[in-house]
Coordinates of N, CA and C in Angstrom, one line a residue:
M1 N -49.8 -18.9 45.7 CA -49.1 -18.0 44.9 C -48.1 -17.2 45.8
G2 N -46.8 -17.1 45.5 CA -45.9 -16.3 46.3 C -46.1 -14.8 46.2
N3 N -45.4 -14.0 47.0 CA -45.6 -12.6 47.0 C -45.2 -12.0 45.7
E4 N -44.2 -12.6 45.0 CA -43.7 -12.0 43.8 C -44.4 -12.6 42.6
D5 N -45.2 -13.6 42.7 CA -45.8 -14.2 41.5 C -46.9 -13.3 41.0
K6 N -47.0 -13.2 39.7 CA -47.9 -12.3 39.0 C -48.9 -13.0 38.2
V7 N -50.1 -12.5 38.1 CA -51.2 -12.9 37.2 C -51.3 -11.8 36.2
V8 N -51.0 -12.0 34.9 CA -50.9 -11.0 34.0 C -52.0 -11.2 32.9
A9 N -52.7 -10.2 32.5 CA -53.7 -10.3 31.4 C -53.1 -9.6 30.2
L10 N -53.3 -10.3 29.0 CA -52.7 -9.7 27.7 C -53.7 -9.7 26.7
A11 N -53.9 -8.6 26.0 CA -54.8 -8.4 24.8 C -53.9 -8.1 23.6
G12 N -54.2 -8.8 22.5 CA -53.4 -8.6 21.3 C -52.3 -9.7 21.2
A13 N -52.5 -10.8 21.7 CA -51.4 -11.8 21.8 C -51.2 -12.5 20.4
T14 N -52.1 -12.3 19.4 CA -51.8 -12.9 18.1 C -51.2 -11.9 17.2
G15 N -50.9 -10.7 17.6 CA -50.2 -9.7 16.8 C -48.7 -9.8 16.9
L16 N -48.0 -9.0 16.2 CA -46.5 -9.0 16.1 C -45.9 -8.8 17.5
V17 N -46.2 -7.7 18.1 CA -45.6 -7.4 19.4 C -46.3 -8.2 20.6
G18 N -47.6 -8.4 20.5 CA -48.3 -9.2 21.5 C -47.8 -10.6 21.6
G19 N -47.6 -11.3 20.4 CA -47.1 -12.6 20.4 C -45.7 -12.8 20.9
L20 N -44.9 -11.8 20.7 CA -43.5 -11.8 21.3 C -43.6 -11.5 22.8
C21 N -44.4 -10.7 23.1 CA -44.6 -10.3 24.6 C -45.1 -11.6 25.4
L22 N -46.0 -12.3 24.8 CA -46.5 -13.5 25.4 C -45.3 -14.5 25.7
R23 N -44.5 -14.7 24.8 CA -43.3 -15.5 25.0 C -42.4 -15.0 26.1
E24 N -42.2 -13.6 26.1 CA -41.4 -13.0 27.1 C -42.0 -13.3 28.5
L25 N -43.3 -13.2 28.6 CA -43.9 -13.4 29.9 C -43.8 -14.8 30.4
L26 N -44.0 -15.8 29.5 CA -43.9 -17.1 29.9 C -42.5 -17.6 30.2
G27 N -41.6 -16.8 29.8 CA -40.2 -17.1 30.0 C -39.7 -16.6 31.4
R28 N -40.6 -15.9 32.1 CA -40.3 -15.4 33.5 C -40.9 -16.1 34.5
Q29 N -40.1 -16.6 35.5 CA -40.6 -17.5 36.6 C -41.5 -16.8 37.5
T30 N -41.5 -15.4 37.6 CA -42.4 -14.7 38.5 C -43.8 -14.6 38.0
V31 N -44.0 -15.0 36.7 CA -45.3 -14.9 36.1 C -46.0 -16.3 36.4
Q32 N -47.1 -16.2 37.2 CA -47.8 -17.4 37.6 C -48.8 -17.9 36.6
K33 N -49.4 -16.9 36.0 CA -50.4 -17.2 35.0 C -50.6 -16.0 34.0
V34 N -50.8 -16.3 32.7 CA -51.1 -15.3 31.7 C -52.5 -15.5 31.2
V35 N -53.4 -14.6 31.4 CA -54.7 -14.7 30.9 C -54.8 -13.9 29.5
V36 N -55.0 -14.6 28.5 CA -55.1 -14.0 27.1 C -56.5 -13.8 26.7
L37 N -56.8 -12.5 26.4 CA -58.2 -12.2 25.9 C -58.1 -11.9 24.4
G38 N -59.1 -12.4 23.7 CA -59.1 -12.2 22.2 C -60.1 -13.2 21.5
R39 N -60.1 -12.9 20.2 CA -61.0 -13.8 19.4 C -60.3 -15.1 18.9
R40 N -58.9 -15.0 18.8 CA -58.2 -16.1 18.3 C -57.1 -16.5 19.4
A41 N -56.9 -17.8 19.5 CA -55.9 -18.3 20.4 C -54.5 -18.2 19.9
P42 N -53.5 -17.8 20.6 CA -52.1 -17.8 20.1 C -51.6 -19.2 19.9
T43 N -50.6 -19.3 19.1 CA -50.0 -20.7 18.8 C -49.2 -21.2 19.9
V44 N -48.8 -20.4 20.9 CA -48.0 -20.8 22.0 C -48.8 -21.7 23.0
T45 N -48.3 -22.8 23.5 CA -48.9 -23.6 24.5 C -48.1 -23.6 25.8
D46 N -48.7 -23.5 26.9 CA -48.0 -23.5 28.2 C -49.1 -23.7 29.3
A47 N -48.7 -24.4 30.3 CA -49.6 -24.7 31.4 C -50.1 -23.5 32.1
R48 N -49.3 -22.4 32.0 CA -49.6 -21.2 32.7 C -50.5 -20.3 31.9
L49 N -50.8 -20.7 30.6 CA -51.5 -19.8 29.7 C -53.0 -20.2 29.8
Q50 N -53.8 -19.2 30.0 CA -55.3 -19.4 30.0 C -56.0 -18.5 28.9
M51 N -56.5 -19.1 28.0 CA -57.2 -18.5 26.9 C -58.6 -18.2 27.1
R52 N -59.1 -16.9 26.9 CA -60.5 -16.6 27.0 C -60.9 -15.9 25.7
K53 N -61.7 -16.6 25.0 CA -62.2 -16.0 23.7 C -63.3 -15.0 24.0
V54 N -63.1 -13.8 23.7 CA -64.1 -12.7 24.0 C -64.3 -11.7 22.9
D55 N -65.4 -11.0 23.0 CA -65.6 -9.9 22.1 C -65.4 -8.6 23.0
F56 N -64.4 -7.8 22.6 CA -64.1 -6.7 23.4 C -65.2 -5.6 23.5
A57 N -66.2 -5.8 22.6 CA -67.4 -4.9 22.7 C -68.4 -5.3 23.8
A58 N -68.2 -6.5 24.3 CA -69.1 -7.1 25.3 C -68.3 -8.0 26.2
L59 N -67.3 -7.4 26.9 CA -66.5 -8.3 27.8 C -67.3 -8.8 29.0
P60 N -67.0 -10.0 29.5 CA -67.8 -10.6 30.6 C -67.5 -9.8 31.9
P61 N -68.4 -9.9 32.9 CA -68.1 -9.2 34.1 C -67.0 -9.9 34.9
P62 N -66.4 -9.2 35.9 CA -65.3 -9.7 36.6 C -65.6 -11.1 37.2
Q63 N -64.6 -12.0 37.2 CA -64.8 -13.2 37.9 C -64.5 -13.0 39.4
P64 N -65.4 -13.6 40.3 CA -65.2 -13.4 41.7 C -63.9 -13.8 42.2
N65 N -63.3 -13.0 43.0 CA -62.0 -13.3 43.7 C -60.8 -13.4 42.7
E66 N -61.0 -13.0 41.5 CA -59.9 -13.1 40.5 C -59.1 -11.8 40.6
Q67 N -57.8 -11.9 40.8 CA -56.9 -10.7 40.9 C -56.0 -10.7 39.7
I68 N -56.0 -9.6 38.9 CA -55.1 -9.3 37.8 C -54.1 -8.3 38.3
N69 N -52.8 -8.7 38.4 CA -51.8 -7.8 38.8 C -51.3 -6.8 37.8
A70 N -51.3 -7.2 36.6 CA -50.9 -6.3 35.5 C -51.6 -6.7 34.2
A71 N -51.9 -5.6 33.4 CA -52.6 -5.9 32.1 C -51.7 -5.2 31.0
L72 N -51.5 -5.9 29.9 CA -50.8 -5.5 28.8 C -51.6 -5.4 27.6
C73 N -51.5 -4.4 26.8 CA -52.4 -4.2 25.7 C -51.6 -3.9 24.4
A74 N -51.7 -4.8 23.5 CA -51.0 -4.7 22.2 C -52.0 -4.7 21.0
L75 N -53.3 -4.4 21.3 CA -54.3 -4.3 20.3 C -54.0 -3.2 19.3
G76 N -54.2 -3.5 18.1 CA -54.0 -2.4 17.1 C -54.3 -2.9 15.7
T77 N -54.7 -2.0 14.8 CA -54.9 -2.3 13.4 C -54.6 -1.1 12.6
T78 N -54.9 -1.1 11.4 CA -54.7 0.1 10.5 C -56.1 0.4 9.9
I79 N -56.2 1.7 9.5 CA -57.5 2.1 8.9 C -57.7 1.3 7.7
K80 N -56.7 1.0 6.9 CA -56.9 0.2 5.6 C -57.4 -1.2 6.0
D81 N -56.7 -1.9 7.0 CA -57.2 -3.2 7.3 C -58.5 -3.2 8.0
A82 N -58.8 -2.2 8.8 CA -60.1 -2.1 9.5 C -61.3 -1.9 8.5
G83 N -61.0 -1.1 7.4 CA -62.0 -0.8 6.4 C -62.6 0.6 6.5
S84 N -62.5 1.2 7.7 CA -63.0 2.5 7.8 C -62.5 3.1 9.1
Q85 N -62.6 4.5 9.2 CA -62.2 5.1 10.5 C -63.0 4.6 11.7
E86 N -64.3 4.4 11.5 CA -65.1 3.9 12.6 C -64.6 2.6 13.1
A87 N -64.3 1.7 12.1 CA -63.9 0.4 12.5 C -62.5 0.4 13.1
F88 N -61.7 1.3 12.7 CA -60.4 1.4 13.3 C -60.5 1.9 14.7
R89 N -61.3 2.9 14.9 CA -61.5 3.4 16.3 C -62.1 2.3 17.2
A90 N -62.9 1.4 16.7 CA -63.5 0.3 17.5 C -62.4 -0.5 18.1
V91 N -61.3 -0.7 17.3 CA -60.3 -1.6 17.8 C -59.3 -0.8 18.7
D92 N -58.8 0.3 18.1 CA -57.6 1.0 18.7 C -58.1 1.9 19.8
Q93 N -59.3 2.2 20.0 CA -59.8 3.0 21.1 C -60.8 2.2 22.0
H94 N -61.9 1.9 21.4 CA -63.0 1.2 22.2 C -62.5 -0.1 22.8
A95 N -61.9 -0.9 22.0 CA -61.5 -2.2 22.6 C -60.4 -2.1 23.6
V96 N -59.5 -1.2 23.4 CA -58.4 -0.9 24.4 C -58.9 -0.4 25.7
V97 N -59.8 0.6 25.6 CA -60.4 1.1 26.8 C -61.2 0.1 27.5
A98 N -62.0 -0.7 26.8 CA -62.8 -1.8 27.4 C -61.9 -2.8 28.1
F99 N -60.8 -3.1 27.5 CA -59.9 -4.1 28.2 C -59.3 -3.4 29.5
A100 N -58.9 -2.2 29.4 CA -58.4 -1.5 30.6 C -59.4 -1.4 31.7
T101 N -60.7 -1.1 31.3 CA -61.7 -1.1 32.3 C -62.0 -2.4 33.0
W102 N -61.9 -3.5 32.1 CA -62.1 -4.8 32.6 C -60.9 -5.1 33.6
A103 N -59.8 -4.8 33.3 CA -58.6 -5.0 34.1 C -58.7 -4.3 35.5
R104 N -59.2 -3.1 35.4 CA -59.3 -2.3 36.7 C -60.4 -2.9 37.6
A105 N -61.4 -3.5 37.0 CA -62.5 -4.2 37.8 C -62.0 -5.4 38.4
H106 N -60.8 -5.9 38.0 CA -60.2 -7.0 38.7 C -59.0 -6.6 39.6
N107 N -59.1 -5.3 40.0 CA -58.1 -4.7 41.0 C -56.7 -4.6 40.4
C108 N -56.6 -4.5 39.1 CA -55.3 -4.4 38.4 C -54.8 -3.0 38.7
R109 N -53.5 -2.9 39.1 CA -52.9 -1.7 39.4 C -51.9 -1.2 38.3
T110 N -51.5 -2.1 37.4 CA -50.5 -1.7 36.4 C -51.1 -2.0 35.0
F111 N -51.0 -1.0 34.1 CA -51.4 -1.1 32.7 C -50.3 -0.7 31.8
V112 N -50.0 -1.5 30.8 CA -48.9 -1.2 29.8 C -49.6 -1.2 28.4
L113 N -49.4 -0.1 27.7 CA -50.1 0.0 26.4 C -49.0 0.3 25.3
V114 N -49.1 -0.4 24.2 CA -48.4 -0.1 23.0 C -49.1 0.9 22.2
S115 N -48.6 2.1 22.0 CA -49.3 3.1 21.2 C -48.5 3.4 20.0
S116 N -48.2 4.7 19.7 CA -47.4 5.0 18.4 C -46.7 6.3 18.6
V117 N -45.5 6.4 18.0 CA -44.8 7.6 18.0 C -45.7 8.7 17.4
G118 N -45.8 9.9 18.0 CA -46.6 11.0 17.4 C -48.0 11.0 18.0
A119 N -48.4 10.1 18.8 CA -49.8 10.0 19.3 C -50.0 11.3 20.2
S120 N -51.2 11.8 19.9 CA -51.6 13.0 20.6 C -53.1 13.3 20.4
A121 N -53.8 13.6 21.4 CA -55.3 13.9 21.3 C -55.5 15.1 20.5
K122 N -54.5 15.9 20.2 CA -54.6 17.1 19.4 C -54.0 17.0 18.0
A123 N -53.6 15.8 17.7 CA -52.9 15.5 16.4 C -53.8 15.8 15.2
G124 N -53.3 16.2 14.1 CA -54.1 16.4 12.9 C -54.4 15.2 12.2
S125 N -53.6 14.2 12.3 CA -53.8 12.8 11.8 C -54.9 12.1 12.6
F126 N -55.8 11.5 11.9 CA -56.9 10.8 12.6 C -56.3 9.6 13.4
Y127 N -55.4 8.9 12.7 CA -54.7 7.8 13.4 C -54.0 8.1 14.7
L128 N -53.2 9.2 14.7 CA -52.5 9.6 15.8 C -53.4 10.2 16.9
R129 N -54.4 10.9 16.4 CA -55.4 11.5 17.3 C -56.1 10.4 18.2
V130 N -56.6 9.4 17.5 CA -57.2 8.3 18.2 C -56.3 7.6 19.2
K131 N -55.0 7.4 18.8 CA -54.1 6.8 19.7 C -53.9 7.7 20.9
G132 N -53.8 9.1 20.7 CA -53.7 9.9 21.8 C -54.9 10.0 22.7
E133 N -56.1 9.9 22.2 CA -57.3 9.9 22.9 C -57.4 8.7 23.8
T134 N -56.9 7.6 23.2 CA -56.9 6.3 23.9 C -55.9 6.3 25.1
E135 N -54.8 6.9 24.9 CA -53.9 7.0 26.0 C -54.5 7.8 27.1
A136 N -55.1 8.9 26.8 CA -55.7 9.8 27.8 C -56.8 9.1 28.6
A137 N -57.6 8.3 27.8 CA -58.7 7.6 28.4 C -58.2 6.6 29.5
V138 N -57.1 5.9 29.1 CA -56.6 4.8 30.0 C -56.0 5.5 31.3
C139 N -55.5 6.7 31.1 CA -54.9 7.3 32.3 C -55.9 7.8 33.3
T140 N -57.2 7.8 32.9 CA -58.2 8.3 33.8 C -58.9 7.2 34.7
L141 N -58.4 6.0 34.4 CA -59.1 4.8 35.0 C -58.6 4.4 36.4
G142 N -57.6 5.1 36.9 CA -57.1 4.9 38.3 C -56.1 3.9 38.5
F143 N -55.3 3.5 37.5 CA -54.1 2.6 37.7 C -53.1 3.3 38.5
D144 N -52.4 2.6 39.3 CA -51.2 3.1 40.0 C -50.0 3.3 39.1
R145 N -49.9 2.5 38.1 CA -48.8 2.6 37.2 C -49.3 2.4 35.7
V146 N -49.0 3.3 34.9 CA -49.4 3.3 33.5 C -48.1 3.5 32.7
V147 N -47.8 2.6 31.8 CA -46.6 2.7 30.9 C -47.1 2.7 29.5
I148 N -46.8 3.8 28.8 CA -47.2 3.9 27.4 C -46.0 3.9 26.5
L149 N -46.0 2.9 25.6 CA -44.8 2.8 24.7 C -45.2 3.4 23.4
R150 N -44.4 4.3 22.9 CA -44.6 5.0 21.6 C -43.5 4.6 20.6
P151 N -43.4 3.4 20.1 CA -42.3 3.0 19.3 C -42.5 3.6 17.8
G152 N -41.4 3.7 17.1 CA -41.5 4.0 15.7 C -42.0 2.9 14.9
V153 N -41.6 2.8 13.6 CA -42.1 1.7 12.8 C -41.5 0.3 13.3
L154 N -42.4 -0.6 13.5 CA -42.0 -1.9 14.1 C -41.4 -2.8 13.0
L155 N -40.2 -3.4 13.4 CA -39.6 -4.3 12.5 C -39.8 -5.7 13.1
G156 N -40.1 -6.7 12.2 CA -40.4 -8.0 12.6 C -41.1 -8.8 11.6
K157 N -41.1 -10.1 11.8 CA -41.8 -11.0 10.8 C -43.3 -11.1 11.1
R158 N -44.1 -10.6 10.3 CA -45.5 -10.6 10.4 C -46.1 -11.8 9.8
A159 N -47.3 -12.3 10.3 CA -47.9 -13.4 9.6 C -48.4 -13.1 8.3
H160 N -48.8 -11.9 8.1 CA -49.3 -11.4 6.8 C -48.6 -10.1 6.4
L161 N -47.6 -10.2 5.6 CA -46.9 -8.9 5.3 C -47.7 -8.1 4.3
R162 N -47.8 -6.8 4.7 CA -48.6 -5.9 3.8 C -47.7 -5.4 2.7
P163 N -48.3 -5.0 1.6 CA -47.6 -4.5 0.4 C -46.6 -3.5 0.8
G164 N -45.3 -3.6 0.4 CA -44.4 -2.5 0.6 C -43.7 -2.7 2.0
E165 N -44.2 -3.6 2.8 CA -43.5 -3.7 4.2 C -42.2 -4.4 4.1
A166 N -42.0 -5.3 3.1 CA -40.7 -6.0 3.0 C -39.6 -5.0 2.6
V167 N -40.0 -4.1 1.7 CA -39.0 -3.0 1.3 C -38.8 -2.1 2.4
A168 N -39.9 -1.7 3.1 CA -39.7 -0.7 4.2 C -38.8 -1.3 5.3
Q169 N -39.0 -2.6 5.6 CA -38.2 -3.2 6.7 C -36.7 -3.2 6.3
A170 N -36.4 -3.3 5.0 CA -35.1 -3.3 4.6 C -34.4 -1.9 4.6
V171 N -35.2 -0.9 4.2 CA -34.8 0.4 4.0 C -34.7 1.3 5.3
L172 N -35.7 1.1 6.1 CA -35.9 2.0 7.3 C -34.8 1.9 8.3
P173 N -34.2 0.7 8.6 CA -33.1 0.7 9.5 C -31.9 1.5 9.1
I174 N -31.7 1.6 7.8 CA -30.6 2.3 7.2 C -30.9 3.8 7.2
A175 N -32.1 4.2 6.8 CA -32.6 5.5 6.7 C -32.6 6.1 8.2
G176 N -32.9 5.3 9.1 CA -33.1 5.8 10.5 C -31.8 6.3 11.1
R177 N -30.7 6.0 10.5 CA -29.4 6.5 11.0 C -29.3 8.0 10.8
L178 N -30.1 8.5 9.9 CA -30.0 10.0 9.7 C -30.9 10.8 10.7
L179 N -31.7 10.0 11.5 CA -32.5 10.7 12.4 C -31.8 10.8 13.8
L180 N -31.3 12.0 14.0 CA -30.5 12.2 15.2 C -31.1 13.0 16.3
G181 N -30.6 12.9 17.5 CA -31.2 13.7 18.6 C -32.6 13.2 18.9
S182 N -33.5 14.2 19.1 CA -34.9 13.8 19.5 C -35.6 13.1 18.4
W183 N -35.1 13.3 17.1 CA -35.7 12.6 16.0 C -35.5 11.2 16.0
D184 N -34.7 10.6 16.9 CA -34.5 9.2 16.9 C -35.8 8.4 17.3
R185 N -36.8 9.1 17.8 CA -38.0 8.5 18.2 C -38.7 8.0 17.0
F186 N -38.4 8.5 15.8 CA -39.1 8.1 14.5 C -38.4 7.0 13.8
R187 N -37.3 6.5 14.4 CA -36.6 5.4 13.8 C -37.4 4.1 13.9
A188 N -37.1 3.2 13.0 CA -37.7 1.8 13.1 C -37.1 1.1 14.3
I189 N -37.8 0.2 15.0 CA -37.3 -0.5 16.1 C -37.8 -1.9 16.0
D190 N -37.0 -2.8 16.5 CA -37.3 -4.2 16.5 C -38.5 -4.5 17.4
A191 N -39.5 -5.2 16.9 CA -40.7 -5.6 17.7 C -40.3 -6.4 18.9
G192 N -39.3 -7.2 18.8 CA -38.9 -8.0 20.0 C -38.4 -7.2 21.1
V193 N -37.7 -6.1 20.8 CA -37.2 -5.1 21.9 C -38.4 -4.5 22.5
V194 N -39.4 -4.1 21.8 CA -40.6 -3.5 22.3 C -41.3 -4.5 23.2
A195 N -41.4 -5.7 22.8 CA -42.1 -6.8 23.6 C -41.4 -7.0 24.9
K196 N -40.1 -7.0 24.8 CA -39.3 -7.3 26.1 C -39.5 -6.1 27.1
A197 N -39.5 -4.9 26.6 CA -39.7 -3.8 27.5 C -41.1 -3.8 28.0
M198 N -42.1 -4.2 27.2 CA -43.4 -4.2 27.6 C -43.6 -5.3 28.8
A199 N -43.1 -6.4 28.6 CA -43.2 -7.5 29.6 C -42.5 -7.1 30.9
K200 N -41.3 -6.5 30.8 CA -40.5 -6.1 32.0 C -41.2 -5.0 32.7
A201 N -41.9 -4.1 31.9 CA -42.6 -2.9 32.5 C -43.7 -3.4 33.4
S202 N -44.4 -4.4 32.9 CA -45.6 -4.9 33.6 C -45.3 -5.5 35.0
L203 N -44.1 -6.0 35.2 CA -43.7 -6.6 36.4 C -43.1 -5.7 37.4
A204 N -42.8 -4.4 37.0 CA -42.3 -3.5 37.9 C -43.4 -2.9 38.8
V205 N -43.0 -2.2 39.8 CA -44.1 -1.6 40.7 C -44.0 -0.1 40.9
E206 N -43.0 0.5 40.4 CA -42.9 1.9 40.6 C -44.2 2.7 40.1
P207 N -44.8 3.4 40.9 CA -46.1 4.1 40.5 C -45.8 5.3 39.6
G208 N -46.8 5.7 38.9 CA -46.7 6.9 38.0 C -47.1 6.6 36.6
T209 N -47.1 7.6 35.8 CA -47.4 7.5 34.4 C -46.2 7.7 33.6
F210 N -45.8 6.8 32.7 CA -44.5 6.9 32.0 C -44.8 6.8 30.5
V211 N -44.2 7.7 29.7 CA -44.4 7.6 28.3 C -43.0 7.4 27.7
W212 N -42.8 6.3 27.0 CA -41.5 5.9 26.5 C -41.5 5.9 25.0
H213 N -40.4 6.6 24.4 CA -40.2 6.5 23.0 C -39.0 5.5 22.7
N214 N -38.6 5.5 21.5 CA -37.6 4.5 21.1 C -36.4 4.4 22.1
R215 N -35.8 5.5 22.4 CA -34.6 5.6 23.3 C -34.9 4.9 24.6
D216 N -36.1 5.3 25.2 CA -36.5 4.8 26.5 C -36.7 3.3 26.4
I217 N -37.4 2.9 25.4 CA -37.7 1.4 25.2 C -36.4 0.6 25.1
L218 N -35.5 1.1 24.3 CA -34.2 0.4 24.1 C -33.5 0.3 25.5
A219 N -33.4 1.4 26.2 CA -32.7 1.4 27.5 C -33.3 0.5 28.4
Y220 N -34.6 0.4 28.5 CA -35.3 -0.4 29.5 C -35.3 -1.9 29.2
A221 N -35.4 -2.2 27.9 CA -35.3 -3.6 27.4 C -33.9 -4.1 27.6

């Protein structure tokens, strides 16, 4: 493995952003291997792709001598799809933190997380509060570089379109033009742009904690 070659771990590869991010990673020559963790295998096939079917509630111990250079997390659900607040927290907080902890145990120095606009540990909304608490937890694990993406509503073709999403995806890009200045963080944004920024961010080495909203994501991608 050359000095610039990267071993990247990805969680959430069967979701909208995660699936696009996987393709972005495999399109980069500096990525030597992508380790995908999850319950379902992505539809993409590539010699550099290694699938590990796991339960995030009971991740396996670190493999001896395995180095993960960067970890990317696109895990996420909705309270409606999860069925309860507890089930939502199990995915959007517990699974995310478990994956980040697993990555750090493999000497990973860079972690990239897809969160949500408005995320805050002090938010009144349960959804946004969990997102904020998750961000805070990840930042305590000792990564050299943490990049948190807080996109607005994601635009893209989902495998299972939820009721009203087709209408929302048509209306939101137009309505978003009314959101000016700092309000542009609430605009809809293409999932492919988020995925590109996510992949690119994982391969950079600048240390620090970075929180990106729509404007930052677009500029970086």
